[in-house]
Amino acid sequence: MLHFNFNRRNWSEDRCIQFFTMVSLQDMSTIHSPGSPPRMCERTGRLCALPQREIYSTTQRLDYYPEININCDAFNSASIAGSSLASAKCADSWRNVLVPVNEGVLKRIIRTFFESGFTEALNEARDTQVAGGNAMISSVAEYTFQTIEFLKRVKSKIFPHMKEQGISSIARHSETRDWIRSYIRCIVWHPNCFKIAVAGMDDIVRIYTDEPAIVPVLKSASQKWITCMAWRPYTAAELAVGCQKGICLWTMDNNMHITRSTSQAIFLKHPNHCPITSVQWNSDGTLLASASIGDADVIIWDVDKMQNTALKRVGPPCSLLKWSPNSSCLFSSTVTNVFRVWACENKWQPERWTITHGTIQSACWSPCGGFLLFVTSEEPILYRLQFFEEQLFKNGSSPKQALPIADLSKITVDDREVGGHPQCVAWDPNGHFLAITFKDTPCIAIFTTCIQKFNLSISPSCFLAGNGNEYPSYICFQSKHRKNSDTVLTIGWSSGRIQYFPFGNM
């Protein structure tokens, strides 16, 4: 079980965690496939599927929802690494073609520095053939290179979590399953209108509305390795896209069909704050928070004033942010066992927590902001943190409690494995349904939830399965401000198609 550390004080496990009977995946009775639109009823406390004819006759059709299928035909079949290598070779060939015959050694090194950066210029200077027999230039460059490598090794010993910041590290801390090979990398609904943004493996963001004939496309040379997105509340078309080098902040014209010009996007950068792995707007859209696995600081952006504030802390980099619905608290997890909850209205004072093993894999706030649910990378358990407004951030002597509320251990249902280590959790805006995906099993677990003042109850409902060997890459719920009165779960399957799951009268 988890052991939590509150305000840097050690608490015994029996004081910090209360144990009680948890719900289990064993209590779920049905698996539903998208081939038959699901509609469920409760009978004697257990959930069961309606007959097929009753399903078709009662299910409300979502005719105005866009059909989205980002299939493999839209992408190059080569791997990302192969594509990067090919691009590098192409750039090298192009650069060599344009090199003047009589270009001096120093001039070539300087040109390489401005074209490709310090690292490439240093490699250029280390090459004895490029240096033209100038031993001093190559020796100084080699000494500089070895010094930098030594400092990197020392840094990796002191801060092992800073050792890797490449694409594999991004995938490890992403809420998207198999992020590297996933056709769909992120899905986000606009909080105030019927608009959905889908980021693909091709680093293109496609915008869909209830007018399927118009699909704006957001593409920029700076927009690589898209990891996360967030619509700005109370604006029609402002989208923050977290990527390898920073944040692309797009402002779209409602009449445009395709947007490719970088003049439509503002690129937000901060020293050492890359790659971006999480972006979140507060509830009124005045502040944008970002986290990076290369930076221990959480950056708070005031976009309108083009200013930023760093929430500085010494320790491991941040990987995930979740702003509470009323913007009073900001949850931030790191690449290690540390996570914090910041009091936004109390001069950004943080509560510091630690877990025994692994990292926080995914988290979500309740609509009232009184509960935080999270899962870790090492345990098949769903945990709950409870926050009371009158007690939050007080220096009391009793610790807050992290309660295990659901056992997600892998089981077999109808000859199919379900459950296991969780990948992502999503809570619907009404607080009635909770969806959980898993790292190595193909089904989505659905729970029903009920919030009454300071009490949260959770009950198992059913599993959702895709077609054939599909598994969910990404899930999210549609916002409350929508045409459809049902709660709708949006599922990005591994095949590249997106499905809408209306819960109806469940």
Short mmCIF file of N, CA, C and O in Angstrom, two decimals, residues 179-299:
data_model
loop_
_atom_site.label_atom_id
_atom_site.label_comp_id
_atom_site.label_asym_id
_atom_site.label_seq_id
_atom_site.Cartn_x
_atom_site.Cartn_y
_atom_site.Cartn_z
N TRP A 179 2.26 5.99 -26.27
CA TRP A 179 2.28 7.31 -26.88
C TRP A 179 3.15 7.37 -28.13
O TRP A 179 2.80 8.04 -29.11
N ILE A 180 4.26 6.67 -28.15
CA ILE A 180 5.18 6.74 -29.28
C ILE A 180 4.52 6.25 -30.57
O ILE A 180 4.65 6.87 -31.62
N ARG A 181 3.80 5.13 -30.50
CA ARG A 181 3.20 4.53 -31.69
C ARG A 181 1.71 4.82 -31.84
O ARG A 181 1.09 4.34 -32.79
N SER A 182 1.15 5.60 -30.93
CA SER A 182 -0.29 5.86 -30.97
C SER A 182 -0.64 6.84 -32.10
O SER A 182 -0.02 7.90 -32.21
N TYR A 183 -1.63 6.49 -32.92
CA TYR A 183 -2.09 7.40 -33.96
C TYR A 183 -2.73 8.65 -33.33
O TYR A 183 -2.62 9.74 -33.86
N ILE A 184 -3.41 8.44 -32.20
CA ILE A 184 -4.04 9.54 -31.48
C ILE A 184 -3.24 9.82 -30.21
O ILE A 184 -3.10 8.94 -29.36
N ARG A 185 -2.72 11.02 -30.10
CA ARG A 185 -1.88 11.35 -28.95
C ARG A 185 -2.61 12.17 -27.89
O ARG A 185 -2.21 12.16 -26.73
N CYS A 186 -3.64 12.89 -28.27
CA CYS A 186 -4.39 13.67 -27.28
C CYS A 186 -5.74 14.06 -27.88
O CYS A 186 -5.85 14.31 -29.08
N ILE A 187 -6.76 14.09 -27.03
CA ILE A 187 -8.10 14.55 -27.40
C ILE A 187 -8.56 15.52 -26.32
O ILE A 187 -8.42 15.23 -25.13
N VAL A 188 -9.12 16.64 -26.73
CA VAL A 188 -9.64 17.58 -25.73
C VAL A 188 -10.87 18.29 -26.28
O VAL A 188 -10.90 18.75 -27.42
N TRP A 189 -11.93 18.32 -25.45
CA TRP A 189 -13.17 19.02 -25.79
C TRP A 189 -13.09 20.46 -25.30
O TRP A 189 -12.53 20.75 -24.24
N HIS A 190 -13.70 21.37 -26.07
CA HIS A 190 -13.82 22.76 -25.63
C HIS A 190 -14.79 22.81 -24.45
O HIS A 190 -15.84 22.16 -24.47
N PRO A 191 -14.48 23.56 -23.39
CA PRO A 191 -15.35 23.56 -22.21
C PRO A 191 -16.65 24.32 -22.39
O PRO A 191 -17.56 24.16 -21.57
N ASN A 192 -16.77 25.14 -23.43
CA ASN A 192 -17.95 26.01 -23.56
C ASN A 192 -18.74 25.84 -24.84
O ASN A 192 -19.80 26.43 -24.97
N CYS A 193 -18.24 25.06 -25.78
CA CYS A 193 -18.97 24.89 -27.03
C CYS A 193 -18.65 23.52 -27.64
O CYS A 193 -17.77 22.81 -27.16
N PHE A 194 -19.38 23.17 -28.70
CA PHE A 194 -19.21 21.87 -29.33
C PHE A 194 -18.01 21.93 -30.28
O PHE A 194 -18.15 22.28 -31.46
N LYS A 195 -16.84 21.61 -29.76
CA LYS A 195 -15.61 21.66 -30.55
C LYS A 195 -14.61 20.71 -29.90
O LYS A 195 -14.40 20.72 -28.69
N ILE A 196 -13.98 19.88 -30.73
CA ILE A 196 -13.03 18.88 -30.23
C ILE A 196 -11.73 18.98 -31.02
O ILE A 196 -11.74 19.11 -32.25
N ALA A 197 -10.62 18.95 -30.31
CA ALA A 197 -9.29 18.97 -30.93
C ALA A 197 -8.66 17.60 -30.78
O ALA A 197 -8.68 17.01 -29.70
N VAL A 198 -8.08 17.11 -31.88
CA VAL A 198 -7.43 15.80 -31.89
C VAL A 198 -6.01 15.96 -32.41
O VAL A 198 -5.80 16.46 -33.53
N ALA A 199 -5.03 15.55 -31.61
CA ALA A 199 -3.62 15.60 -32.01
C ALA A 199 -3.19 14.22 -32.46
O ALA A 199 -3.42 13.22 -31.76
N GLY A 200 -2.56 14.15 -33.63
CA GLY A 200 -2.12 12.88 -34.18
C GLY A 200 -0.63 12.69 -34.11
O GLY A 200 0.13 13.61 -33.75
N MET A 201 -0.18 11.49 -34.47
CA MET A 201 1.24 11.17 -34.46
C MET A 201 2.01 11.98 -35.49
O MET A 201 3.23 12.11 -35.41
N ASP A 202 1.30 12.57 -36.45
CA ASP A 202 1.95 13.38 -37.48
C ASP A 202 2.18 14.82 -37.03
O ASP A 202 2.51 15.69 -37.84
N ASP A 203 1.94 15.10 -35.73
CA ASP A 203 2.14 16.44 -35.14
C ASP A 203 1.20 17.47 -35.74
O ASP A 203 1.52 18.66 -35.81
N ILE A 204 0.04 17.05 -36.18
CA ILE A 204 -0.99 17.93 -36.71
C ILE A 204 -2.19 17.87 -35.76
O ILE A 204 -2.59 16.80 -35.33
N VAL A 205 -2.75 19.04 -35.45
CA VAL A 205 -3.96 19.13 -34.64
C VAL A 205 -5.13 19.41 -35.57
O VAL A 205 -5.12 20.37 -36.34
N ARG A 206 -6.15 18.56 -35.50
CA ARG A 206 -7.35 18.72 -36.30
C ARG A 206 -8.50 19.15 -35.41
O ARG A 206 -8.69 18.58 -34.33
N ILE A 207 -9.26 20.15 -35.86
CA ILE A 207 -10.37 20.70 -35.09
C ILE A 207 -11.68 20.27 -35.73
O ILE A 207 -11.93 20.54 -36.91
N TYR A 208 -12.54 19.61 -34.96
CA TYR A 208 -13.83 19.13 -35.45
C TYR A 208 -14.96 19.82 -34.69
O TYR A 208 -14.87 20.06 -33.49
N THR A 209 -16.02 20.12 -35.42
CA THR A 209 -17.23 20.69 -34.83
C THR A 209 -18.43 19.89 -35.31
O THR A 209 -18.27 18.81 -35.89
N ASP A 210 -19.63 20.45 -35.11
CA ASP A 210 -20.83 19.77 -35.61
C ASP A 210 -21.05 20.07 -37.09
O ASP A 210 -22.08 19.69 -37.65
N GLU A 211 -20.09 20.77 -37.72
CA GLU A 211 -20.10 20.98 -39.17
C GLU A 211 -18.94 20.19 -39.77
O GLU A 211 -17.83 20.71 -39.91
N PRO A 212 -19.15 18.93 -40.10
CA PRO A 212 -18.04 18.06 -40.50
C PRO A 212 -17.34 18.48 -41.78
O PRO A 212 -16.23 18.04 -42.05
N ALA A 213 -17.98 19.35 -42.57
CA ALA A 213 -17.35 19.76 -43.83
C ALA A 213 -16.16 20.68 -43.59
O ALA A 213 -15.29 20.83 -44.46
N ILE A 214 -16.09 21.30 -42.40
CA ILE A 214 -15.01 22.23 -42.09
C ILE A 214 -14.12 21.61 -41.02
O ILE A 214 -14.57 21.38 -39.89
N VAL A 215 -12.87 21.31 -41.37
CA VAL A 215 -11.93 20.73 -40.42
C VAL A 215 -10.63 21.54 -40.46
O VAL A 215 -9.74 21.26 -41.25
N PRO A 216 -10.52 22.57 -39.62
CA PRO A 216 -9.25 23.33 -39.57
C PRO A 216 -8.10 22.45 -39.12
O PRO A 216 -8.27 21.52 -38.31
N VAL A 217 -6.93 22.73 -39.66
CA VAL A 217 -5.72 21.96 -39.35
C VAL A 217 -4.66 22.91 -38.82
O VAL A 217 -4.39 23.95 -39.41
N LEU A 218 -4.08 22.57 -37.67
CA LEU A 218 -3.04 23.38 -37.05
C LEU A 218 -1.71 22.67 -37.19
O LEU A 218 -1.53 21.56 -36.66
N LYS A 219 -0.78 23.29 -37.89
CA LYS A 219 0.52 22.67 -38.12
C LYS A 219 1.60 23.74 -38.11
O LYS A 219 1.43 24.83 -38.66
N SER A 220 2.71 23.43 -37.46
CA SER A 220 3.83 24.36 -37.37
C SER A 220 5.12 23.56 -37.26
O SER A 220 5.15 22.46 -36.70
N ALA A 221 6.20 24.14 -37.78
CA ALA A 221 7.50 23.48 -37.68
C ALA A 221 7.96 23.36 -36.23
O ALA A 221 8.75 22.48 -35.89
N SER A 222 7.46 24.25 -35.37
CA SER A 222 7.83 24.21 -33.95
C SER A 222 6.99 23.22 -33.16
O SER A 222 7.29 22.95 -32.00
N GLN A 223 5.96 22.69 -33.77
CA GLN A 223 5.01 21.83 -33.07
C GLN A 223 5.35 20.36 -33.31
O GLN A 223 4.77 19.69 -34.16
N LYS A 224 6.32 19.85 -32.56
CA LYS A 224 6.76 18.47 -32.66
C LYS A 224 6.54 17.76 -31.32
O LYS A 224 6.63 18.37 -30.26
N TRP A 225 6.28 16.46 -31.42
CA TRP A 225 6.08 15.62 -30.23
C TRP A 225 4.95 16.18 -29.37
O TRP A 225 5.14 16.49 -28.19
N ILE A 226 3.77 16.30 -29.91
CA ILE A 226 2.64 16.83 -29.15
C ILE A 226 2.28 15.87 -28.02
O ILE A 226 2.10 14.67 -28.24
N THR A 227 2.19 16.39 -26.82
CA THR A 227 1.91 15.57 -25.64
C THR A 227 0.59 15.91 -24.98
O THR A 227 -0.04 15.06 -24.35
N CYS A 228 0.14 17.17 -25.09
CA CYS A 228 -1.03 17.60 -24.34
C CYS A 228 -1.63 18.84 -25.00
O CYS A 228 -0.96 19.54 -25.76
N MET A 229 -2.90 19.10 -24.71
CA MET A 229 -3.60 20.28 -25.25
C MET A 229 -4.60 20.77 -24.22
O MET A 229 -5.04 20.02 -23.34
N ALA A 230 -4.98 22.06 -24.35
CA ALA A 230 -5.99 22.63 -23.46
C ALA A 230 -6.64 23.82 -24.15
O ALA A 230 -5.95 24.74 -24.60
N TRP A 231 -7.99 23.78 -24.24
CA TRP A 231 -8.74 24.92 -24.76
C TRP A 231 -8.82 26.01 -23.69
O TRP A 231 -9.03 25.71 -22.51
N ARG A 232 -8.72 27.25 -24.11
CA ARG A 232 -8.88 28.36 -23.17
C ARG A 232 -10.37 28.60 -22.94
O ARG A 232 -11.11 28.84 -23.88
N PRO A 233 -10.82 28.56 -21.67
CA PRO A 233 -12.24 28.78 -21.40
C PRO A 233 -12.69 30.18 -21.79
O PRO A 233 -11.91 31.14 -21.75
N TYR A 234 -13.95 30.27 -22.19
CA TYR A 234 -14.62 31.54 -22.53
C TYR A 234 -13.98 32.25 -23.72
O TYR A 234 -14.12 33.46 -23.87
N THR A 235 -13.28 31.52 -24.53
CA THR A 235 -12.82 32.02 -25.83
C THR A 235 -13.22 31.00 -26.87
O THR A 235 -13.24 29.80 -26.60
N ALA A 236 -13.53 31.47 -28.06
CA ALA A 236 -14.05 30.57 -29.08
C ALA A 236 -12.98 29.66 -29.66
O ALA A 236 -13.24 28.52 -30.00
N ALA A 237 -11.75 30.19 -29.79
CA ALA A 237 -10.77 29.42 -30.57
C ALA A 237 -9.34 29.71 -30.14
O ALA A 237 -8.50 30.10 -30.94
N GLU A 238 -9.04 29.52 -28.86
CA GLU A 238 -7.66 29.61 -28.38
C GLU A 238 -7.27 28.27 -27.79
O GLU A 238 -7.91 27.79 -26.86
N LEU A 239 -6.23 27.68 -28.34
CA LEU A 239 -5.81 26.34 -27.96
C LEU A 239 -4.33 26.33 -27.63
O LEU A 239 -3.50 26.79 -28.41
N ALA A 240 -3.99 25.81 -26.44
CA ALA A 240 -2.59 25.64 -26.04
C ALA A 240 -2.17 24.20 -26.33
O ALA A 240 -2.84 23.26 -25.92
N VAL A 241 -1.05 24.05 -27.05
CA VAL A 241 -0.54 22.74 -27.44
C VAL A 241 0.85 22.57 -26.86
O VAL A 241 1.78 23.31 -27.20
N GLY A 242 1.01 21.60 -25.97
CA GLY A 242 2.32 21.31 -25.38
C GLY A 242 3.10 20.37 -26.28
O GLY A 242 2.58 19.34 -26.71
N CYS A 243 4.36 20.71 -26.54
CA CYS A 243 5.17 19.91 -27.45
C CYS A 243 6.63 19.90 -27.00
O CYS A 243 6.96 20.28 -25.87
N GLN A 244 7.52 19.49 -27.89
CA GLN A 244 8.90 19.22 -27.52
C GLN A 244 9.64 20.47 -27.04
O GLN A 244 10.36 20.43 -26.04
N LYS A 245 9.48 21.59 -27.71
CA LYS A 245 10.28 22.77 -27.42
C LYS A 245 9.55 23.83 -26.60
O LYS A 245 10.15 24.83 -26.21
N GLY A 246 8.26 23.66 -26.37
CA GLY A 246 7.52 24.66 -25.63
C GLY A 246 6.02 24.51 -25.85
O GLY A 246 5.51 23.41 -26.05
N ILE A 247 5.31 25.65 -25.84
CA ILE A 247 3.86 25.66 -25.98
C ILE A 247 3.47 26.48 -27.20
O ILE A 247 3.84 27.65 -27.31
N CYS A 248 2.72 25.87 -28.11
CA CYS A 248 2.14 26.60 -29.23
C CYS A 248 0.76 27.08 -28.81
O CYS A 248 -0.13 26.27 -28.55
N LEU A 249 0.59 28.39 -28.74
CA LEU A 249 -0.70 28.97 -28.37
C LEU A 249 -1.37 29.48 -29.63
O LEU A 249 -1.00 30.51 -30.19
N TRP A 250 -2.38 28.73 -30.09
CA TRP A 250 -3.05 29.04 -31.35
C TRP A 250 -4.26 29.92 -31.11
O TRP A 250 -5.04 29.69 -30.19
N THR A 251 -4.43 30.92 -31.96
CA THR A 251 -5.65 31.72 -32.01
C THR A 251 -6.22 31.56 -33.41
O THR A 251 -5.62 32.01 -34.39
N MET A 252 -7.37 30.91 -33.50
CA MET A 252 -7.92 30.52 -34.79
C MET A 252 -9.04 31.44 -35.23
O MET A 252 -9.83 31.93 -34.41
N ASP A 253 -9.11 31.66 -36.51
CA ASP A 253 -10.23 32.38 -37.12
C ASP A 253 -11.35 31.38 -37.35
O ASP A 253 -11.14 30.31 -37.94
N ASN A 254 -12.53 31.70 -36.90
CA ASN A 254 -13.65 30.76 -37.06
C ASN A 254 -13.98 30.47 -38.51
O ASN A 254 -14.64 29.49 -38.82
N ASN A 255 -13.56 31.36 -39.42
CA ASN A 255 -13.87 31.18 -40.84
C ASN A 255 -12.79 30.44 -41.61
O ASN A 255 -12.94 30.15 -42.78
N MET A 256 -11.67 30.15 -40.94
CA MET A 256 -10.57 29.54 -41.67
C MET A 256 -10.80 28.03 -41.78
O MET A 256 -11.44 27.41 -40.95
N HIS A 257 -10.26 27.46 -42.85
CA HIS A 257 -10.33 26.01 -43.05
C HIS A 257 -9.01 25.36 -42.69
O HIS A 257 -8.97 24.28 -42.11
N ILE A 258 -7.91 25.98 -43.04
CA ILE A 258 -6.59 25.42 -42.76
C ILE A 258 -5.70 26.52 -42.21
O ILE A 258 -5.65 27.62 -42.75
N THR A 259 -5.03 26.23 -41.13
CA THR A 259 -4.09 27.17 -40.55
C THR A 259 -2.72 26.51 -40.48
O THR A 259 -2.55 25.49 -39.83
N ARG A 260 -1.78 27.08 -41.19
CA ARG A 260 -0.42 26.55 -41.18
C ARG A 260 0.60 27.63 -40.84
O ARG A 260 1.72 27.33 -40.45
N SER A 261 0.24 28.87 -40.98
CA SER A 261 1.19 29.95 -40.76
C SER A 261 1.52 30.11 -39.28
O SER A 261 0.64 30.07 -38.42
N THR A 262 2.80 30.28 -38.99
CA THR A 262 3.22 30.47 -37.60
C THR A 262 2.74 31.81 -37.06
O THR A 262 2.79 32.04 -35.86
N SER A 263 2.28 32.72 -37.94
CA SER A 263 1.77 34.00 -37.47
C SER A 263 0.48 33.82 -36.69
O SER A 263 0.07 34.70 -35.94
N GLN A 264 -0.19 32.68 -36.85
CA GLN A 264 -1.41 32.40 -36.12
C GLN A 264 -1.12 31.84 -34.73
O GLN A 264 -2.03 31.68 -33.95
N ALA A 265 0.13 31.52 -34.45
CA ALA A 265 0.49 30.90 -33.18
C ALA A 265 1.56 31.70 -32.46
O ALA A 265 2.48 32.23 -33.08
N ILE A 266 1.40 31.79 -31.14
CA ILE A 266 2.43 32.36 -30.28
C ILE A 266 3.15 31.20 -29.62
O ILE A 266 2.53 30.28 -29.08
N PHE A 267 4.47 31.22 -29.67
CA PHE A 267 5.25 30.12 -29.10
C PHE A 267 5.79 30.56 -27.74
O PHE A 267 6.56 31.52 -27.64
N LEU A 268 5.36 29.87 -26.68
CA LEU A 268 5.78 30.19 -25.32
C LEU A 268 6.94 29.29 -24.92
O LEU A 268 6.83 28.07 -24.98
N LYS A 269 8.04 29.91 -24.52
CA LYS A 269 9.23 29.17 -24.11
C LYS A 269 9.76 29.73 -22.80
O LYS A 269 9.61 30.91 -22.50
N HIS A 270 10.38 28.82 -22.03
CA HIS A 270 11.02 29.21 -20.78
C HIS A 270 12.30 28.39 -20.66
O HIS A 270 12.32 27.22 -21.05
N PRO A 271 13.39 28.98 -20.16
CA PRO A 271 14.68 28.25 -20.09
C PRO A 271 14.55 26.91 -19.39
O PRO A 271 14.01 26.81 -18.28
N ASN A 272 15.02 25.87 -20.06
CA ASN A 272 15.06 24.50 -19.55
C ASN A 272 13.67 23.90 -19.33
O ASN A 272 13.55 22.81 -18.78
N HIS A 273 12.63 24.59 -19.77
CA HIS A 273 11.27 24.11 -19.55
C HIS A 273 10.77 23.39 -20.81
O HIS A 273 9.89 23.87 -21.53
N CYS A 274 11.36 22.24 -21.06
CA CYS A 274 10.97 21.43 -22.21
C CYS A 274 11.55 20.01 -22.01
O CYS A 274 12.54 19.86 -21.31
N PRO A 275 10.91 19.01 -22.60
CA PRO A 275 9.65 19.06 -23.35
C PRO A 275 8.45 19.24 -22.42
O PRO A 275 8.48 18.83 -21.27
N ILE A 276 7.41 19.86 -22.94
CA ILE A 276 6.18 20.08 -22.16
C ILE A 276 5.38 18.78 -22.11
O ILE A 276 5.16 18.14 -23.13
N THR A 277 4.96 18.40 -20.92
CA THR A 277 4.18 17.17 -20.77
C THR A 277 2.78 17.41 -20.22
O THR A 277 1.96 16.49 -20.19
N SER A 278 2.48 18.66 -19.79
CA SER A 278 1.15 18.95 -19.29
C SER A 278 0.87 20.44 -19.37
O SER A 278 1.72 21.25 -18.99
N VAL A 279 -0.29 20.80 -19.90
CA VAL A 279 -0.76 22.19 -19.90
C VAL A 279 -2.19 22.21 -19.38
O VAL A 279 -2.99 21.33 -19.71
N GLN A 280 -2.51 23.21 -18.56
CA GLN A 280 -3.84 23.32 -17.96
C GLN A 280 -4.21 24.79 -17.79
O GLN A 280 -3.42 25.57 -17.23
N TRP A 281 -5.40 25.18 -18.28
CA TRP A 281 -5.94 26.51 -18.00
C TRP A 281 -6.72 26.46 -16.69
O TRP A 281 -7.32 25.43 -16.35
N ASN A 282 -6.70 27.59 -15.95
CA ASN A 282 -7.60 27.66 -14.81
C ASN A 282 -9.03 27.89 -15.29
O ASN A 282 -9.28 28.07 -16.48
N SER A 283 -9.99 27.89 -14.39
CA SER A 283 -11.39 27.83 -14.78
C SER A 283 -11.87 29.06 -15.53
O SER A 283 -12.77 28.97 -16.36
N ASP A 284 -11.29 30.24 -15.27
CA ASP A 284 -11.73 31.44 -15.98
C ASP A 284 -10.81 31.82 -17.14
O ASP A 284 -11.02 32.84 -17.79
N GLY A 285 -9.80 31.01 -17.42
CA GLY A 285 -8.95 31.22 -18.58
C GLY A 285 -7.95 32.35 -18.45
O GLY A 285 -7.39 32.79 -19.46
N THR A 286 -7.68 32.79 -17.23
CA THR A 286 -6.72 33.89 -17.05
C THR A 286 -5.29 33.41 -16.91
O THR A 286 -4.35 34.15 -17.21
N LEU A 287 -5.10 32.16 -16.44
CA LEU A 287 -3.77 31.63 -16.20
C LEU A 287 -3.61 30.27 -16.88
O LEU A 287 -4.54 29.45 -16.89
N LEU A 288 -2.43 30.05 -17.44
CA LEU A 288 -2.08 28.77 -18.05
C LEU A 288 -0.91 28.17 -17.28
O LEU A 288 0.13 28.82 -17.11
N ALA A 289 -1.07 26.95 -16.80
CA ALA A 289 0.00 26.26 -16.07
C ALA A 289 0.62 25.21 -16.98
O ALA A 289 -0.08 24.53 -17.74
N SER A 290 1.95 25.07 -16.90
CA SER A 290 2.65 24.07 -17.71
C SER A 290 3.68 23.34 -16.88
O SER A 290 4.26 23.90 -15.95
N ALA A 291 3.90 22.08 -17.23
CA ALA A 291 4.90 21.25 -16.57
C ALA A 291 5.77 20.59 -17.61
O ALA A 291 5.33 20.31 -18.73
N SER A 292 7.02 20.33 -17.23
CA SER A 292 7.98 19.69 -18.13
C SER A 292 8.81 18.68 -17.35
O SER A 292 9.20 18.93 -16.21
N ILE A 293 9.09 17.54 -17.99
CA ILE A 293 9.93 16.54 -17.34
C ILE A 293 11.40 16.94 -17.34
O ILE A 293 12.25 16.21 -16.83
N GLY A 294 11.71 18.11 -17.90
CA GLY A 294 13.07 18.63 -17.85
C GLY A 294 13.24 19.76 -16.87
O GLY A 294 14.32 20.36 -16.80
N ASP A 295 12.19 20.09 -16.10
CA ASP A 295 12.24 21.26 -15.23
C ASP A 295 11.47 20.97 -13.95
O ASP A 295 10.34 20.47 -14.00
N ALA A 296 12.06 21.31 -12.81
CA ALA A 296 11.40 21.10 -11.52
C ALA A 296 10.34 22.15 -11.24
O ALA A 296 9.50 21.96 -10.35
N ASP A 297 10.35 23.26 -11.97
CA ASP A 297 9.41 24.35 -11.72
C ASP A 297 8.13 24.16 -12.51
O ASP A 297 8.14 23.68 -13.65
N VAL A 298 7.01 24.56 -11.91
CA VAL A 298 5.75 24.70 -12.63
C VAL A 298 5.66 26.16 -13.07
O VAL A 298 5.85 27.07 -12.27
N ILE A 299 5.40 26.39 -14.35
CA ILE A 299 5.34 27.74 -14.88
C ILE A 299 3.88 28.17 -15.01
O ILE A 299 3.07 27.46 -15.61
#
